[in-house]
Amino acid sequence: MRILLTFLALLLVQSVFADEPRLRYSFKSKNGYFELRPSDTIFSDNKVYTDRYYWGLYDLRTNRKLYTIKNDSLLIETKTARVSENGENVIIVDDYSGGFGIPNFEVVHFYNKEKLLNTLTLGNLLDNMCSVSYSVSHMTWCFDFDFLTEKSFKIETYEYFNYRFDLNGNLIDKTSDDRIQSDDDIVSARIKRLEKNKYSFIIKKSIRNKYKPDTEIVLNVSDKLMRKIHGKFYGFLPSRNKKMETEFYKTFILRDKKPIQTEFGFPIYNGDNSCNIINIKTAGNNGYK
């Protein structure tokens, strides 16, 4: 009985912490006219099979295949494909990847019909490899992406930058999220209350690269603000300030060298040791900056 209970407990833990695989075999345009899916293949017995090595773009109004995209190494089923409303452009984004956050990792593919026009890497889209987020077995790096118009495509990254590309994959512009000013930094820091309204911040990760890792800054910041930034961990009544003196870690925005409170949550960014090493080795080698 004990063995059975142990086995069931292990299964429960595995189901809680393991990532569910994400395989999808159909992507449709917003207007519902076109679908990208594994190609239909007719063999000599006249039965229709699906060929996952080639994907077809189908006009659903006529069920006619317009063109095919080779899928032997692209693995479209593990990614997300956006299909334009005229069916001519397909953009494939590796937004839930089994890969690692290194600058030359390919994450976006721009197609015009069956022709690959351009490929973007993480280094083209992130200033900092600390900006990716890892689960048990997958990596994510962006909030959203989609066609903006018939001629442009947007990508919103975990660095809170918004990119616009033309449909050839050329950069149009890069702007900061409206909630974050261009001179702000997003930092993860070890924080300790030194005395009333005074705190030490040791920067572990600087997402917008304004601070070197392990930089310490000492700031005069009100206890009231820091309790809000500290959130649910700070406790109540007189004990709340004392609890902050034991040190805690937090991700927040630094604006004009002052922490500010935000109403939105940040991703769980990559651990600082590995990503900071990658950043040092690849400094200056990224693309769109």
CSV table of C-alpha atoms in Angstrom, one decimal:
chain,number,residue,atom,x,y,z
A,1,MET,CA,0.0,0.0,0.0
A,2,ARG,CA,2.8,2.4,0.9
A,3,ILE,CA,4.5,1.6,-2.4
A,4,LEU,CA,1.3,2.3,-4.3
A,5,LEU,CA,0.9,5.7,-2.5
A,6,THR,CA,4.5,6.6,-3.2
A,7,PHE,CA,4.0,5.8,-6.9
A,8,LEU,CA,0.8,7.9,-7.1
A,9,ALA,CA,2.5,10.8,-5.4
A,10,LEU,CA,5.4,10.7,-7.9
A,11,LEU,CA,2.9,10.7,-10.8
A,12,LEU,CA,1.2,13.7,-9.2
A,13,VAL,CA,4.4,15.6,-8.8
A,14,GLN,CA,5.5,14.8,-12.4
A,15,SER,CA,2.1,16.0,-13.7
A,16,VAL,CA,2.4,19.3,-11.8
A,17,PHE,CA,6.0,20.2,-12.8
A,18,ALA,CA,6.3,18.7,-16.3
A,19,ASP,CA,5.5,20.8,-19.3
A,20,GLU,CA,2.7,19.6,-21.5
A,21,PRO,CA,3.9,19.1,-25.1
A,22,ARG,CA,2.4,21.5,-27.6
A,23,LEU,CA,1.8,20.0,-31.0
A,24,ARG,CA,-0.5,21.8,-33.4
A,25,TYR,CA,-1.3,20.8,-37.0
A,26,SER,CA,-3.6,23.6,-38.1
A,27,PHE,CA,-3.1,27.4,-38.3
A,28,LYS,CA,-5.8,29.6,-40.0
A,29,SER,CA,-5.9,33.2,-41.1
A,30,LYS,CA,-8.0,35.5,-39.0
A,31,ASN,CA,-10.7,35.8,-41.8
A,32,GLY,CA,-10.9,32.0,-41.8
A,33,TYR,CA,-10.2,31.7,-45.6
A,34,PHE,CA,-6.8,30.0,-45.4
A,35,GLU,CA,-5.3,27.2,-43.4
A,36,LEU,CA,-1.7,26.0,-43.0
A,37,ARG,CA,-1.6,22.2,-42.3
A,38,PRO,CA,0.3,19.1,-43.2
A,39,SER,CA,0.0,18.4,-46.9
A,40,ASP,CA,-2.5,16.0,-48.4
A,41,THR,CA,-0.8,13.2,-50.3
A,42,ILE,CA,-2.7,10.8,-52.6
A,43,PHE,CA,-1.0,7.3,-53.0
A,44,SER,CA,-1.8,4.7,-55.6
A,45,ASP,CA,-4.8,3.4,-53.6
A,46,ASN,CA,-6.4,6.8,-53.9
A,47,LYS,CA,-6.5,7.2,-50.1
A,48,VAL,CA,-5.5,10.7,-48.8
A,49,TYR,CA,-2.7,10.8,-46.2
A,50,THR,CA,-1.0,13.7,-44.5
A,51,ASP,CA,2.7,14.4,-45.1
A,52,ARG,CA,4.2,16.2,-42.1
A,53,TYR,CA,7.4,16.8,-44.0
A,54,TYR,CA,5.6,19.2,-46.2
A,55,TRP,CA,2.8,21.6,-45.1
A,56,GLY,CA,0.3,23.1,-47.4
A,57,LEU,CA,-1.4,26.4,-47.5
A,58,TYR,CA,-5.1,25.7,-48.4
A,59,ASP,CA,-7.8,28.0,-49.6
A,60,LEU,CA,-10.7,26.7,-47.4
A,61,ARG,CA,-13.3,28.2,-49.8
A,62,THR,CA,-12.2,25.8,-52.5
A,63,ASN,CA,-10.1,23.3,-50.5
A,64,ARG,CA,-7.4,23.8,-53.0
A,65,LYS,CA,-3.7,23.7,-52.0
A,66,LEU,CA,-2.0,26.9,-53.1
A,67,TYR,CA,1.6,26.1,-52.2
A,68,THR,CA,3.8,24.0,-49.8
A,69,ILE,CA,6.4,24.7,-47.2
A,70,LYS,CA,9.1,22.2,-46.4
A,71,ASN,CA,8.9,21.1,-42.8
A,72,ASP,CA,11.7,18.5,-42.3
A,73,SER,CA,13.7,20.6,-39.9
A,74,LEU,CA,11.4,23.6,-39.3
A,75,LEU,CA,9.0,21.6,-37.1
A,76,ILE,CA,6.1,23.9,-37.6
A,77,GLU,CA,3.9,21.8,-35.3
A,78,THR,CA,6.0,22.8,-32.3
A,79,LYS,CA,5.8,26.6,-33.1
A,80,THR,CA,3.1,29.1,-33.9
A,81,ALA,CA,2.3,30.2,-37.5
A,82,ARG,CA,0.5,33.3,-38.5
A,83,VAL,CA,-1.2,33.3,-41.9
A,84,SER,CA,-2.0,36.6,-43.6
A,85,GLU,CA,-5.6,37.3,-44.7
A,86,ASN,CA,-4.7,37.1,-48.4
A,87,GLY,CA,-2.9,33.8,-47.8
A,88,GLU,CA,0.4,34.9,-49.4
A,89,ASN,CA,2.5,35.4,-46.2
A,90,VAL,CA,3.2,32.9,-43.4
A,91,ILE,CA,5.3,33.9,-40.4
A,92,ILE,CA,6.4,31.1,-38.1
A,93,VAL,CA,7.5,32.0,-34.5
A,94,ASP,CA,9.2,29.7,-32.1
A,95,ASP,CA,7.5,31.1,-29.0
A,96,TYR,CA,7.5,28.0,-26.9
A,97,SER,CA,10.8,26.5,-27.6
A,98,GLY,CA,12.7,23.4,-26.5
A,99,GLY,CA,15.9,25.3,-27.2
A,100,PHE,CA,18.2,27.6,-25.2
A,101,GLY,CA,18.5,31.3,-24.9
A,102,ILE,CA,21.6,32.0,-27.0
A,103,PRO,CA,21.8,34.9,-29.5
A,104,ASN,CA,22.1,32.8,-32.7
A,105,PHE,CA,19.0,30.7,-32.0
A,106,GLU,CA,16.5,31.1,-34.8
A,107,VAL,CA,13.0,32.0,-33.6
A,108,VAL,CA,11.1,33.8,-36.5
A,109,HIS,CA,10.8,32.8,-40.1
A,110,PHE,CA,9.2,35.0,-42.8
A,111,TYR,CA,7.7,33.3,-45.8
A,112,ASN,CA,6.1,34.6,-49.0
A,113,LYS,CA,4.2,31.6,-50.2
A,114,GLU,CA,6.8,28.8,-50.3
A,115,LYS,CA,9.9,31.1,-50.3
A,116,LEU,CA,11.8,31.8,-47.1
A,117,LEU,CA,12.6,35.5,-47.1
A,118,ASN,CA,14.2,36.1,-43.8
A,119,THR,CA,15.0,34.5,-40.4
A,120,LEU,CA,15.4,36.3,-37.1
A,121,THR,CA,17.4,35.1,-34.1
A,122,LEU,CA,17.0,35.8,-30.4
A,123,GLY,CA,20.0,38.1,-30.8
A,124,ASN,CA,18.1,40.2,-33.3
A,125,LEU,CA,15.1,40.6,-30.9
A,126,LEU,CA,16.6,40.6,-27.4
A,127,ASP,CA,19.3,42.9,-26.0
A,128,ASN,CA,19.9,40.5,-23.1
A,129,MET,CA,19.8,36.7,-22.8
A,130,CYS,CA,18.6,37.2,-19.2
A,131,SER,CA,15.2,38.2,-20.8
A,132,VAL,CA,14.1,34.7,-21.7
A,133,SER,CA,12.0,32.6,-19.3
A,134,TYR,CA,12.5,28.9,-18.7
A,135,SER,CA,9.9,26.3,-17.5
A,136,VAL,CA,10.8,22.7,-16.8
A,137,SER,CA,11.5,22.0,-20.5
A,138,HIS,CA,10.7,25.0,-22.6
A,139,MET,CA,11.8,28.6,-23.2
A,140,THR,CA,9.6,31.6,-23.9
A,141,TRP,CA,10.8,35.1,-24.8
A,142,CYS,CA,7.8,37.2,-26.1
A,143,PHE,CA,4.3,38.3,-25.0
A,144,ASP,CA,2.6,38.6,-28.4
A,145,PHE,CA,3.1,38.7,-32.2
A,146,ASP,CA,0.7,39.1,-35.1
A,147,PHE,CA,0.1,40.9,-38.4
A,148,LEU,CA,-0.5,44.6,-37.7
A,149,THR,CA,-1.5,45.5,-41.3
A,150,GLU,CA,-1.3,43.9,-44.7
A,151,LYS,CA,2.3,45.1,-44.8
A,152,SER,CA,3.7,44.8,-41.3
A,153,PHE,CA,4.1,42.4,-38.4
A,154,LYS,CA,4.6,43.1,-34.7
A,155,ILE,CA,6.5,41.3,-32.0
A,156,GLU,CA,6.3,42.2,-28.3
A,157,THR,CA,9.3,40.9,-26.3
A,158,TYR,CA,9.9,40.2,-22.6
A,159,GLU,CA,12.1,43.2,-22.6
A,160,TYR,CA,9.0,45.3,-23.1
A,161,PHE,CA,10.1,46.5,-26.5
A,162,ASN,CA,7.7,46.4,-29.5
A,163,TYR,CA,9.2,45.6,-32.9
A,164,ARG,CA,7.6,46.2,-36.3
A,165,PHE,CA,8.8,44.4,-39.4
A,166,ASP,CA,7.7,44.5,-43.0
A,167,LEU,CA,6.6,41.2,-44.5
A,168,ASN,CA,10.1,40.6,-45.9
A,169,GLY,CA,11.4,40.5,-42.3
A,170,ASN,CA,13.1,44.0,-42.4
A,171,LEU,CA,12.9,46.1,-39.3
A,172,ILE,CA,10.6,49.1,-39.5
A,173,ASP,CA,11.0,50.4,-35.9
A,174,LYS,CA,11.6,49.4,-32.3
A,175,THR,CA,9.7,51.2,-29.5
A,176,SER,CA,9.4,50.8,-25.7
A,177,ASP,CA,6.2,49.6,-24.2
A,178,ASP,CA,4.0,52.6,-23.2
A,179,ARG,CA,4.2,51.6,-19.6
A,180,ILE,CA,8.0,51.8,-19.5
A,181,GLN,CA,9.9,54.9,-20.5
A,182,SER,CA,12.9,54.5,-22.9
A,183,ASP,CA,15.4,55.4,-20.1
A,184,ASP,CA,13.9,53.0,-17.6
A,185,ASP,CA,15.6,49.8,-16.7
A,186,ILE,CA,14.0,46.5,-15.6
A,187,VAL,CA,16.2,45.0,-12.9
A,188,SER,CA,16.2,41.9,-10.6
A,189,ALA,CA,18.0,42.8,-7.4
A,190,ARG,CA,18.8,41.6,-3.9
A,191,ILE,CA,17.3,44.2,-1.6
A,192,LYS,CA,18.0,45.0,2.0
A,193,ARG,CA,16.6,47.7,4.3
A,194,LEU,CA,19.5,49.5,5.9
A,195,GLU,CA,17.6,51.9,8.0
A,196,LYS,CA,14.4,54.0,7.9
A,197,ASN,CA,13.8,55.0,4.3
A,198,LYS,CA,17.2,53.7,3.1
A,199,TYR,CA,17.9,50.6,1.0
A,200,SER,CA,20.7,48.6,-0.6
A,201,PHE,CA,20.1,47.2,-4.1
A,202,ILE,CA,22.5,44.7,-5.6
A,203,ILE,CA,21.6,44.4,-9.2
A,204,LYS,CA,21.7,40.7,-10.3
A,205,LYS,CA,20.1,41.2,-13.8
A,206,SER,CA,19.7,44.4,-15.7
A,207,ILE,CA,17.3,43.6,-18.5
A,208,ARG,CA,17.9,46.8,-20.5
A,209,ASN,CA,21.7,46.7,-19.9
A,210,LYS,CA,22.0,49.9,-17.9
A,211,TYR,CA,23.7,48.3,-14.9
A,212,LYS,CA,26.5,45.7,-14.7
A,213,PRO,CA,25.8,42.5,-12.7
A,214,ASP,CA,26.5,42.8,-9.0
A,215,THR,CA,26.4,46.6,-9.0
A,216,GLU,CA,25.3,47.9,-5.6
A,217,ILE,CA,23.4,51.1,-5.3
A,218,VAL,CA,22.2,52.6,-2.0
A,219,LEU,CA,19.1,54.8,-2.3
A,220,ASN,CA,16.9,56.8,-0.1
A,221,VAL,CA,13.5,55.3,-0.7
A,222,SER,CA,10.4,55.5,1.5
A,223,ASP,CA,9.5,52.5,3.5
A,224,LYS,CA,5.9,52.9,2.3
A,225,LEU,CA,6.9,52.5,-1.4
A,226,MET,CA,9.2,49.6,-0.7
A,227,ARG,CA,6.5,47.8,1.2
A,228,LYS,CA,4.3,48.1,-1.9
A,229,ILE,CA,7.1,46.8,-4.2
A,230,HIS,CA,7.9,44.0,-1.7
A,231,GLY,CA,4.3,42.9,-2.0
A,232,LYS,CA,2.8,40.0,-0.2
A,233,PHE,CA,6.0,39.1,1.6
A,234,TYR,CA,6.4,42.2,3.7
A,235,GLY,CA,4.0,41.2,6.6
A,236,PHE,CA,1.8,43.5,8.6
A,237,LEU,CA,2.0,46.1,11.4
A,238,PRO,CA,5.4,46.9,13.1
A,239,SER,CA,7.0,43.6,11.9
A,240,ARG,CA,6.8,44.5,8.2
A,241,ASN,CA,9.9,46.7,8.2
A,242,LYS,CA,11.9,44.2,10.2
A,243,LYS,CA,11.1,41.4,7.7
A,244,MET,CA,12.5,43.5,4.9
A,245,GLU,CA,15.9,43.7,6.7
A,246,THR,CA,16.5,40.0,6.1
A,247,GLU,CA,17.0,40.7,2.3
A,248,PHE,CA,14.6,39.8,-0.5
A,249,TYR,CA,14.7,39.5,-4.3
A,250,LYS,CA,12.4,41.4,-6.6
A,251,THR,CA,12.1,42.4,-10.2
A,252,PHE,CA,11.0,46.0,-10.7
A,253,ILE,CA,11.6,49.2,-12.7
A,254,LEU,CA,14.3,51.7,-11.9
A,255,ARG,CA,13.4,55.2,-13.2
A,256,ASP,CA,15.8,58.0,-12.6
A,257,LYS,CA,17.6,55.7,-10.2
A,258,LYS,CA,14.5,55.2,-8.1
A,259,PRO,CA,12.4,52.1,-7.9
A,260,ILE,CA,8.8,52.5,-9.0
A,261,GLN,CA,5.7,50.4,-8.3
A,262,THR,CA,4.0,48.8,-11.3
A,263,GLU,CA,0.6,47.2,-11.6
A,264,PHE,CA,1.7,44.5,-14.0
A,265,GLY,CA,3.8,41.4,-13.3
A,266,PHE,CA,7.1,40.6,-15.0
A,267,PRO,CA,8.1,37.2,-16.4
A,268,ILE,CA,10.3,34.9,-14.4
A,269,TYR,CA,13.5,35.9,-16.1
A,270,ASN,CA,16.4,33.5,-16.7
A,271,GLY,CA,18.8,32.8,-13.9
A,272,ASP,CA,21.5,35.5,-13.6
A,273,ASN,CA,24.6,33.3,-13.6
A,274,SER,CA,24.3,31.6,-17.0
A,275,CYS,CA,22.7,34.5,-18.9
A,276,ASN,CA,25.2,37.1,-17.7
A,277,ILE,CA,28.0,34.8,-19.0
A,278,ILE,CA,26.3,34.5,-22.3
A,279,ASN,CA,25.8,38.3,-22.5
A,280,ILE,CA,29.5,39.0,-21.8
A,281,LYS,CA,30.6,36.5,-24.5
A,282,THR,CA,28.3,37.9,-27.1
A,283,ALA,CA,28.5,41.6,-26.4
A,284,GLY,CA,28.2,43.7,-29.5
A,285,ASN,CA,27.2,40.8,-31.7
A,286,ASN,CA,23.4,41.2,-31.7
A,287,GLY,CA,21.4,42.5,-34.6
A,288,TYR,CA,18.6,45.1,-34.3
A,289,LYS,CA,19.5,47.5,-31.4
